[in-house]
Coordinates of C-alpha atoms in Angstrom, one line a residue:
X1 CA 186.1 173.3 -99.1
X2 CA 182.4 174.7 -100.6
X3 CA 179.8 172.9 -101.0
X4 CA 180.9 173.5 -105.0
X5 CA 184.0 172.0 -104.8
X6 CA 183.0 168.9 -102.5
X7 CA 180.4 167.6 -105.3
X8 CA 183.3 168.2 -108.0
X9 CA 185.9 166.1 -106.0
X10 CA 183.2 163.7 -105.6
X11 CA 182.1 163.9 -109.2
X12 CA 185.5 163.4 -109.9
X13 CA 186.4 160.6 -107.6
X14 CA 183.5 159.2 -109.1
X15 CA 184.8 159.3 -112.8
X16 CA 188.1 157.7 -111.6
X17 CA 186.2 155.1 -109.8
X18 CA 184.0 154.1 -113.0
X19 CA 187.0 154.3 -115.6
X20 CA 189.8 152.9 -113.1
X21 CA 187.9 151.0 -110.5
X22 CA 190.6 148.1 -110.0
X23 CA 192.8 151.2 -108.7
X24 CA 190.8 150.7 -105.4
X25 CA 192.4 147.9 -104.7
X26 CA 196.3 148.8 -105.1
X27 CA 198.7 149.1 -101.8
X28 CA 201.3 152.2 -101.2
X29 CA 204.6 151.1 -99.3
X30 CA 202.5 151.1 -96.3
X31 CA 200.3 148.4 -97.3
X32 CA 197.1 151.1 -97.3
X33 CA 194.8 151.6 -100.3
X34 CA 192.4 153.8 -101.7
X35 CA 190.0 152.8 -99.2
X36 CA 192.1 153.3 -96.1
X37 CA 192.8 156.9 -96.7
X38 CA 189.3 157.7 -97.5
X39 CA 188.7 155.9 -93.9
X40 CA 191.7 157.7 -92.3
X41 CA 189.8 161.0 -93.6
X42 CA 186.0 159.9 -92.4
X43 CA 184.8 160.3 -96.0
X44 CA 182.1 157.7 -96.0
X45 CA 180.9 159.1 -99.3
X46 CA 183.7 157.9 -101.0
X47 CA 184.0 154.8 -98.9
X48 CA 180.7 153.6 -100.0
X49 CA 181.4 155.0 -103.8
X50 CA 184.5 152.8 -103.5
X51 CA 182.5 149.7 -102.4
X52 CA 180.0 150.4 -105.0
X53 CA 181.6 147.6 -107.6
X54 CA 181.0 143.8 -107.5
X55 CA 184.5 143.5 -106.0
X56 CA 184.7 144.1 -102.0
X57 CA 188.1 142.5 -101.8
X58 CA 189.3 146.1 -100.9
X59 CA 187.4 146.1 -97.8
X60 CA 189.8 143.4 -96.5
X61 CA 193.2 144.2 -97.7
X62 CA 195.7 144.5 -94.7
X63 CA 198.3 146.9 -94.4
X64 CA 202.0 146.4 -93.3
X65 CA 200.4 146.2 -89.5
X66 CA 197.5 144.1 -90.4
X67 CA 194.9 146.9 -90.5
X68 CA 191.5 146.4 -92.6
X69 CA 190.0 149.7 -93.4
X70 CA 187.5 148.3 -90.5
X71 CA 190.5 148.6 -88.0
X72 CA 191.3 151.8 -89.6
X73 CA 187.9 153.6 -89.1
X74 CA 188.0 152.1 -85.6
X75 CA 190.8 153.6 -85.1
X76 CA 190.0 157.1 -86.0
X77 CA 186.4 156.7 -84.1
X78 CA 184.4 156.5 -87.7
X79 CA 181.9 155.1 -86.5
X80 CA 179.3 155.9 -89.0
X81 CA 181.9 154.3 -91.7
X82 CA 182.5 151.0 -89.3
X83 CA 178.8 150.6 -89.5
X84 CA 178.4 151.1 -93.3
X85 CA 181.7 148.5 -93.8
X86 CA 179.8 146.1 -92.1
X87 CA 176.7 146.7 -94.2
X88 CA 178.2 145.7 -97.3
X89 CA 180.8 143.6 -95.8
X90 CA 179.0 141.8 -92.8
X91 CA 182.2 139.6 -91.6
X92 CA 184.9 142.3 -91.9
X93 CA 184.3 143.2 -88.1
X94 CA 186.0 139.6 -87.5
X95 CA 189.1 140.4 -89.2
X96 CA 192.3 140.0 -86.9
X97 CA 195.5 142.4 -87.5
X98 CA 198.9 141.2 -87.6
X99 CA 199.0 140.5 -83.6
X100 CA 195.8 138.9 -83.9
X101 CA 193.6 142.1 -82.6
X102 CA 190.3 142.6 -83.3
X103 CA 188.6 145.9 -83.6
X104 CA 187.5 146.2 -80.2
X105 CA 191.2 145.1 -79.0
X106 CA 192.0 148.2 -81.5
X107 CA 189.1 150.4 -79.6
X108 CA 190.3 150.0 -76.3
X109 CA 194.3 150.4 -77.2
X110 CA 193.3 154.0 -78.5
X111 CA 190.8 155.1 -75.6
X112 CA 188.2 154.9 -78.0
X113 CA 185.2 155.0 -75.8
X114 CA 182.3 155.7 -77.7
X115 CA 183.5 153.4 -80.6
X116 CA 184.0 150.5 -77.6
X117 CA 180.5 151.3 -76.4
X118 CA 179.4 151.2 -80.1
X119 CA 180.8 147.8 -80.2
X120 CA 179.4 146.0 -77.6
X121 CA 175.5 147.3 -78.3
X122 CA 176.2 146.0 -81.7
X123 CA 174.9 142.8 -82.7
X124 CA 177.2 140.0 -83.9
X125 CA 179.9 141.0 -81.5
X126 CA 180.2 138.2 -79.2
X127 CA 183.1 136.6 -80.1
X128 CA 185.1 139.8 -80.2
X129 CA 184.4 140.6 -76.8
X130 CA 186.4 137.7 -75.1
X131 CA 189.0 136.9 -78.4
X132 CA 192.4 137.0 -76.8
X133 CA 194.9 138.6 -79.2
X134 CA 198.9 136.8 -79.8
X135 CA 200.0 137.5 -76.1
X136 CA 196.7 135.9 -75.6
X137 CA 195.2 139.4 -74.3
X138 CA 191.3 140.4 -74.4
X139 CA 190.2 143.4 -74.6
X140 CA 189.7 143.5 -71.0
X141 CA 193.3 143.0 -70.1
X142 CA 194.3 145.8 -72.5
X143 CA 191.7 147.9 -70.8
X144 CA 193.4 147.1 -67.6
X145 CA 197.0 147.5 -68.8
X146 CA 196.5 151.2 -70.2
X147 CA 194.1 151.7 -66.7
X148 CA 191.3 153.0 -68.2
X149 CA 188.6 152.8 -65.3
X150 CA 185.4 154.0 -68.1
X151 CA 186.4 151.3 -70.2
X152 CA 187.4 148.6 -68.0
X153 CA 184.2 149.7 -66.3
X154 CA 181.6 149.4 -69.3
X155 CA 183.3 145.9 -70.2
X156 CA 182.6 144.5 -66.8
X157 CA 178.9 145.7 -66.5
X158 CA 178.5 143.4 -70.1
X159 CA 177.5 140.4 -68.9
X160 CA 178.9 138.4 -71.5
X161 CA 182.7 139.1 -70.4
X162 CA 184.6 136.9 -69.1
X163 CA 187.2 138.0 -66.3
X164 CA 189.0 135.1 -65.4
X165 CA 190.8 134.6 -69.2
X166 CA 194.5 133.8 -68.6
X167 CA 197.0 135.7 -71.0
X168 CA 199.9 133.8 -71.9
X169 CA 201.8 135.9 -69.2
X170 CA 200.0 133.9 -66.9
X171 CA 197.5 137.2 -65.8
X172 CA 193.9 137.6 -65.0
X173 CA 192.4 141.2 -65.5
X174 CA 192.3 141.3 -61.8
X175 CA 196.1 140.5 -61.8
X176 CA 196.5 144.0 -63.6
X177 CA 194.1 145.7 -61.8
X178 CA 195.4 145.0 -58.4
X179 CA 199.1 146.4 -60.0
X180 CA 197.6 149.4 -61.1
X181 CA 199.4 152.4 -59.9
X182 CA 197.3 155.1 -62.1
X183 CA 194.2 154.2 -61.1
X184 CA 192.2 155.5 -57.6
X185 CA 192.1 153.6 -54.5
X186 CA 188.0 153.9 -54.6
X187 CA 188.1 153.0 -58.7
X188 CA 190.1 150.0 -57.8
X189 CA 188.2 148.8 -55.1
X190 CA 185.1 149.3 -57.9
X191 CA 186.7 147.3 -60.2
X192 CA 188.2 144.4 -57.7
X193 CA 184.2 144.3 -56.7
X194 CA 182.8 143.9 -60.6
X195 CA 185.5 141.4 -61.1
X196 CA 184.7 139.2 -58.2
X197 CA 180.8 139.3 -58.7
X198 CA 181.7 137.8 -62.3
X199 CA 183.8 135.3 -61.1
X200 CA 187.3 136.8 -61.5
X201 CA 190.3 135.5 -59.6
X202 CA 193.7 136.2 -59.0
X203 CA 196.1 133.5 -61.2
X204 CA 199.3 131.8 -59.5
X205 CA 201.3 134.3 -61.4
X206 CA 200.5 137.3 -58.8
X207 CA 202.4 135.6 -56.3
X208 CA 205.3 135.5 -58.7
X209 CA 205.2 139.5 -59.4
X210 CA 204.7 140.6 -55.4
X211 CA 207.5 138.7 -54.0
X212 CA 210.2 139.6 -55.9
X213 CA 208.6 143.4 -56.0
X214 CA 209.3 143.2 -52.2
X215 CA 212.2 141.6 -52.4
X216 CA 213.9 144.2 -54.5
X217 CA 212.2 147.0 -52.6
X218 CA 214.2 145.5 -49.3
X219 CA 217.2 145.3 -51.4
X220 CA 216.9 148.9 -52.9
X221 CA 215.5 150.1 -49.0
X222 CA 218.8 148.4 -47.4
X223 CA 221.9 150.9 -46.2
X224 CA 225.2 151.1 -47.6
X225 CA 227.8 149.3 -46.0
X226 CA 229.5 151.9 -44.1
X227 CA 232.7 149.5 -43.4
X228 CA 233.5 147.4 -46.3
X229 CA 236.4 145.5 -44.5
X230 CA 233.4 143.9 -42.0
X231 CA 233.5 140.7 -42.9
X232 CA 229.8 140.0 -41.1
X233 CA 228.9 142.9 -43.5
X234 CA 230.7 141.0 -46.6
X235 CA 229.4 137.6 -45.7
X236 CA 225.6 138.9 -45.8
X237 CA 226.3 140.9 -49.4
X238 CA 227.1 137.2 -50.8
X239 CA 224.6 135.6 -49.0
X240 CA 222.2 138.3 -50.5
X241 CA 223.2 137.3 -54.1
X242 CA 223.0 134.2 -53.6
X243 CA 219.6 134.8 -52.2
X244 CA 218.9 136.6 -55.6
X245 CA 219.9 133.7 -57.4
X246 CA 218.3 131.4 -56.2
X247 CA 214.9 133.6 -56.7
X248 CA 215.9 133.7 -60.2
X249 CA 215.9 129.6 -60.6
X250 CA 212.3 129.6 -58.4
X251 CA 210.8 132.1 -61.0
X252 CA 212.1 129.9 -63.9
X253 CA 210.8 127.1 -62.4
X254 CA 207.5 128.5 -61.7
X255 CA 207.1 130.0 -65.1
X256 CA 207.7 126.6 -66.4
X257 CA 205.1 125.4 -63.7
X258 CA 202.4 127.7 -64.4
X259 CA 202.8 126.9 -68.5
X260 CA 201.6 123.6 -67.1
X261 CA 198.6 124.5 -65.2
X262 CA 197.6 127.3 -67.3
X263 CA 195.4 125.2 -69.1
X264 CA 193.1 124.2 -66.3
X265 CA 193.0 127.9 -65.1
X266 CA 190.1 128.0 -67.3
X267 CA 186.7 127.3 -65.9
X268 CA 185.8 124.9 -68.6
X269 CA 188.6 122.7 -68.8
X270 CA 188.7 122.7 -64.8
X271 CA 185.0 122.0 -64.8
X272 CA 185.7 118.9 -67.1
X273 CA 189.0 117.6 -64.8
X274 CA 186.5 117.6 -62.2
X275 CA 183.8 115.6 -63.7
X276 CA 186.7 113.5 -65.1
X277 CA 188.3 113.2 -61.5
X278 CA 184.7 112.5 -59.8
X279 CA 183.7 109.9 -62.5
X280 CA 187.3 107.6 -62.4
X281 CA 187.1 107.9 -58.0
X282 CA 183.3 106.4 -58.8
X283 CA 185.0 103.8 -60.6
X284 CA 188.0 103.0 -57.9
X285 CA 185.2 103.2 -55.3
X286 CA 183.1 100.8 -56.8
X287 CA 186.2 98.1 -57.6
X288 CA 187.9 98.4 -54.7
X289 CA 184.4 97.5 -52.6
X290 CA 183.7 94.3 -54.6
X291 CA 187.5 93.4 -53.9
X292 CA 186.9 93.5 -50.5
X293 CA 184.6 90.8 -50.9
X294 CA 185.8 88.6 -53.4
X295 CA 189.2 88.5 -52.7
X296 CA 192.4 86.6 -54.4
X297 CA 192.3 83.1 -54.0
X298 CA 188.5 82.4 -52.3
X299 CA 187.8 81.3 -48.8
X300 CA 188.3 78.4 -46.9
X301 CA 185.4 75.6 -47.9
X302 CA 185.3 73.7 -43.9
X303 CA 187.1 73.0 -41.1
X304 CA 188.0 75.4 -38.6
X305 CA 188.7 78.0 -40.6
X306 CA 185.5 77.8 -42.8
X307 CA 185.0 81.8 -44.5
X308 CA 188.1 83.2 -44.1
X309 CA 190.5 84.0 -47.3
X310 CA 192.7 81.1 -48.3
X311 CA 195.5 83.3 -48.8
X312 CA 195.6 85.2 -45.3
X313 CA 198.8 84.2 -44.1
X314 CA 200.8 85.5 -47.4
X315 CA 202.4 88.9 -47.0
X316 CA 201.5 90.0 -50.5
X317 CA 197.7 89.5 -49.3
X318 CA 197.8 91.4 -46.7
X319 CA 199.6 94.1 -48.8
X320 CA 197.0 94.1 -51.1
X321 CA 193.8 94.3 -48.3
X322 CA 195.9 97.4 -46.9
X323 CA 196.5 99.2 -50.6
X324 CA 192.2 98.7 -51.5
X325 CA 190.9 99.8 -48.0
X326 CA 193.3 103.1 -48.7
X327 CA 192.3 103.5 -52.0
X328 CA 188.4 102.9 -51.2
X329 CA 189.3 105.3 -48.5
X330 CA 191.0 107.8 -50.7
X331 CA 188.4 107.9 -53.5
X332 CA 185.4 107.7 -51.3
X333 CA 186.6 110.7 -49.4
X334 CA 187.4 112.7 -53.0
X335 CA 183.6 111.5 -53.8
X336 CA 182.3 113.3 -50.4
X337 CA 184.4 116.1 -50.8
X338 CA 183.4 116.8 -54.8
X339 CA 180.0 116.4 -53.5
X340 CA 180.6 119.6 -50.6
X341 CA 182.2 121.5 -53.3
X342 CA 179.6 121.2 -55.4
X343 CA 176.9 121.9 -52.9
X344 CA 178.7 124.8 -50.5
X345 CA 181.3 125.9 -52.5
X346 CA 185.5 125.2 -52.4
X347 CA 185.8 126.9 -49.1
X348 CA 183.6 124.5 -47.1
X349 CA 185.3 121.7 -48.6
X350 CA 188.3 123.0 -47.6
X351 CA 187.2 123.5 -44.2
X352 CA 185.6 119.5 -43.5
X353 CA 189.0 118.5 -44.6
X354 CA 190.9 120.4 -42.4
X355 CA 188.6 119.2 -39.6
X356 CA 188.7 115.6 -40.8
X357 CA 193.1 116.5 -41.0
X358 CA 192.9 118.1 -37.1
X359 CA 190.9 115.2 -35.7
X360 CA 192.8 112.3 -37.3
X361 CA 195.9 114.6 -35.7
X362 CA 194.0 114.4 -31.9
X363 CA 193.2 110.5 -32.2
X364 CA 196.9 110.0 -33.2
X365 CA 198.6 111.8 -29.8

């Protein structure tokens, strides 16, 4: 259109606005409004026109998929009308859609590059950056899903992302990476690189998606039986299925395990379990030393056997100076290894008690 005609659709739109302005805020069968198709169009003019009344309520009516005209101008790479939404509305950028997305969830899902970069050197976007949507997704792992290597790779060089947030499939974004199939062997080995130097890890759930992988590549890469009356050849098809049975209870049984560790797959909550587990071996430590010392029943007074415990001959005694030197043992030794950890990292750790296991194996034969 003219320049003529623009400024009397605006004029227009302007009249209607001033005359019917609670029109704004009325849905279509879709759920959208005024305001969304003006954001679906890029006509900031009209956006701000729209948001010009009292009422913003407008600005933060959902459609049927739980799209704000935020998530709508997201979506479409507005990014001039993003920035003038959050203008006049400053907390629409937190608004979640119906799977509990955020507009930089939305950015990512449509390749939207510049809008994701937009995003992240925006103030007051922290909390989107590491919000995990329903299927308790970031927008890291949906950068990872749909292999996007520029986007996964600006994400990781912000150092306020975290990369070892566990969806609640039980995956890590270096999970998805490492099953990438799209991406380059070089761009993988980039990425693999940025996720480590941040701290991301694999999650217990890898092992659960390579092993049956292989397992049905050997089944698929096996030859067909050329005699079917073999019964050698029968007997390993049902031992086979069986096989693939029982691979179907382990998965089940480790889903369910890995719903109960996912939890303290999280740095925080693991970081509290340890001062937790640290703190109560303390405790055990510090009992079980005293009980050495003052022991059930006291010490013989005189005679011959002046010192010793009263109760040494009882069995139950005994039993109980066996159970505190283990558990002084036990809780000392978690002490000293916390305290390696801590220090070296989990590998040494790892390593003195492998050496302490190998030399206690030696003194043994």
């Amino acid at each position: 259109m003219s320049l003529t005609e623009n400024i009397f659709v605006l004029g227009l739109v302007k009249d209607i606005n001033d005359k019917c302005g609670a029109t704004v805020g009325e849905q279509d069968k879709f759920g959208w409004t005024p305001l969304h198709h003006a954001v679906h169009f890029g006509l900031e003019v009209v956006v701000v026109l729209f948001l010009a009344n009292i009422d913003k309520s407008p600005a933060y009516k959902k459609d049927k998929e739980g799209m704000c005209a935020f998530h709508v101008a997201t979506k479409n790479g507005h990014i001039g009308i993003m920035e003038k939404l959050r203008s006049i509305c400053p907390d629409i950028s937190e608004l979640l859609t119906h799977n509990g997305e955020n507009a930089l969830h939305v950015a990512v899902k449509v390749r939207k590059t510049t809008v994701v970069e937009s995003i992240l050197k925006t103030l007051g976007y922290n909390s989107l950056l590491n919000k995990q949507d329903k299927d308790g997704n970031t927008p890291l792992h949906l950068a990872a899903i749909i292999e996007d290597y520029e986007i996964l790779v600006m994400l990781l060089n912000d150092k306020r992302v975290k990369a070892n947030i566990v969806s609640k499939d039980g995956l890590t974004a270096m999970d998805i990476t490492q099953s990438s199939t799209k991406l380059g062997v070089s761009e993988k080995l980039d990425l693999i690189s940025k996720l480590k130097s941040i701290g991301g890890f694999c999650s217990l759930k890898q092992q659960h998606i390579v092993e049956p992988n292989m397992a049905s590549q050997n089944i698929n890469a096996a030859p067909p039986l050329e005699d079917q009356g073999n019964k050698e050849h029968q007997l390993e098809k049902v031992e086979g299925i069986k096989a693939t049975d029982e691979e179907g209870e382990i998965a089940k049984d480790f889903d369910l395990f890995l719903w109960m560790v996912r939890p303290f797959l999280d740095p925080g909550v693991a970081k509290e379990a340890v001062e937790m587990d640290r703190l109560i071996a303390t405790i055990i430590a510090t009992v079980t030393f005293g009980a050495a010392f003052q022991v059930p029943g006291g010490y013989e007074s005189g005679g011959p056997f002046q010192g010793l415990p009263v109760l040494r001959h009882r069995t139950l005694f005994n039993l109980f100076l066996i159970f505190d030197a283990l558990a002084f043992g036990l809780s000392s030794s978690s002490i000293f290894l916390h305290f390696v950890a801590t220090k070296f990292g989990p590998d040494s750790a790892l390593l003195v008690f492998k050496k302490v296991k190998k030399n206690r194996t030696n003194l043994l034969v």
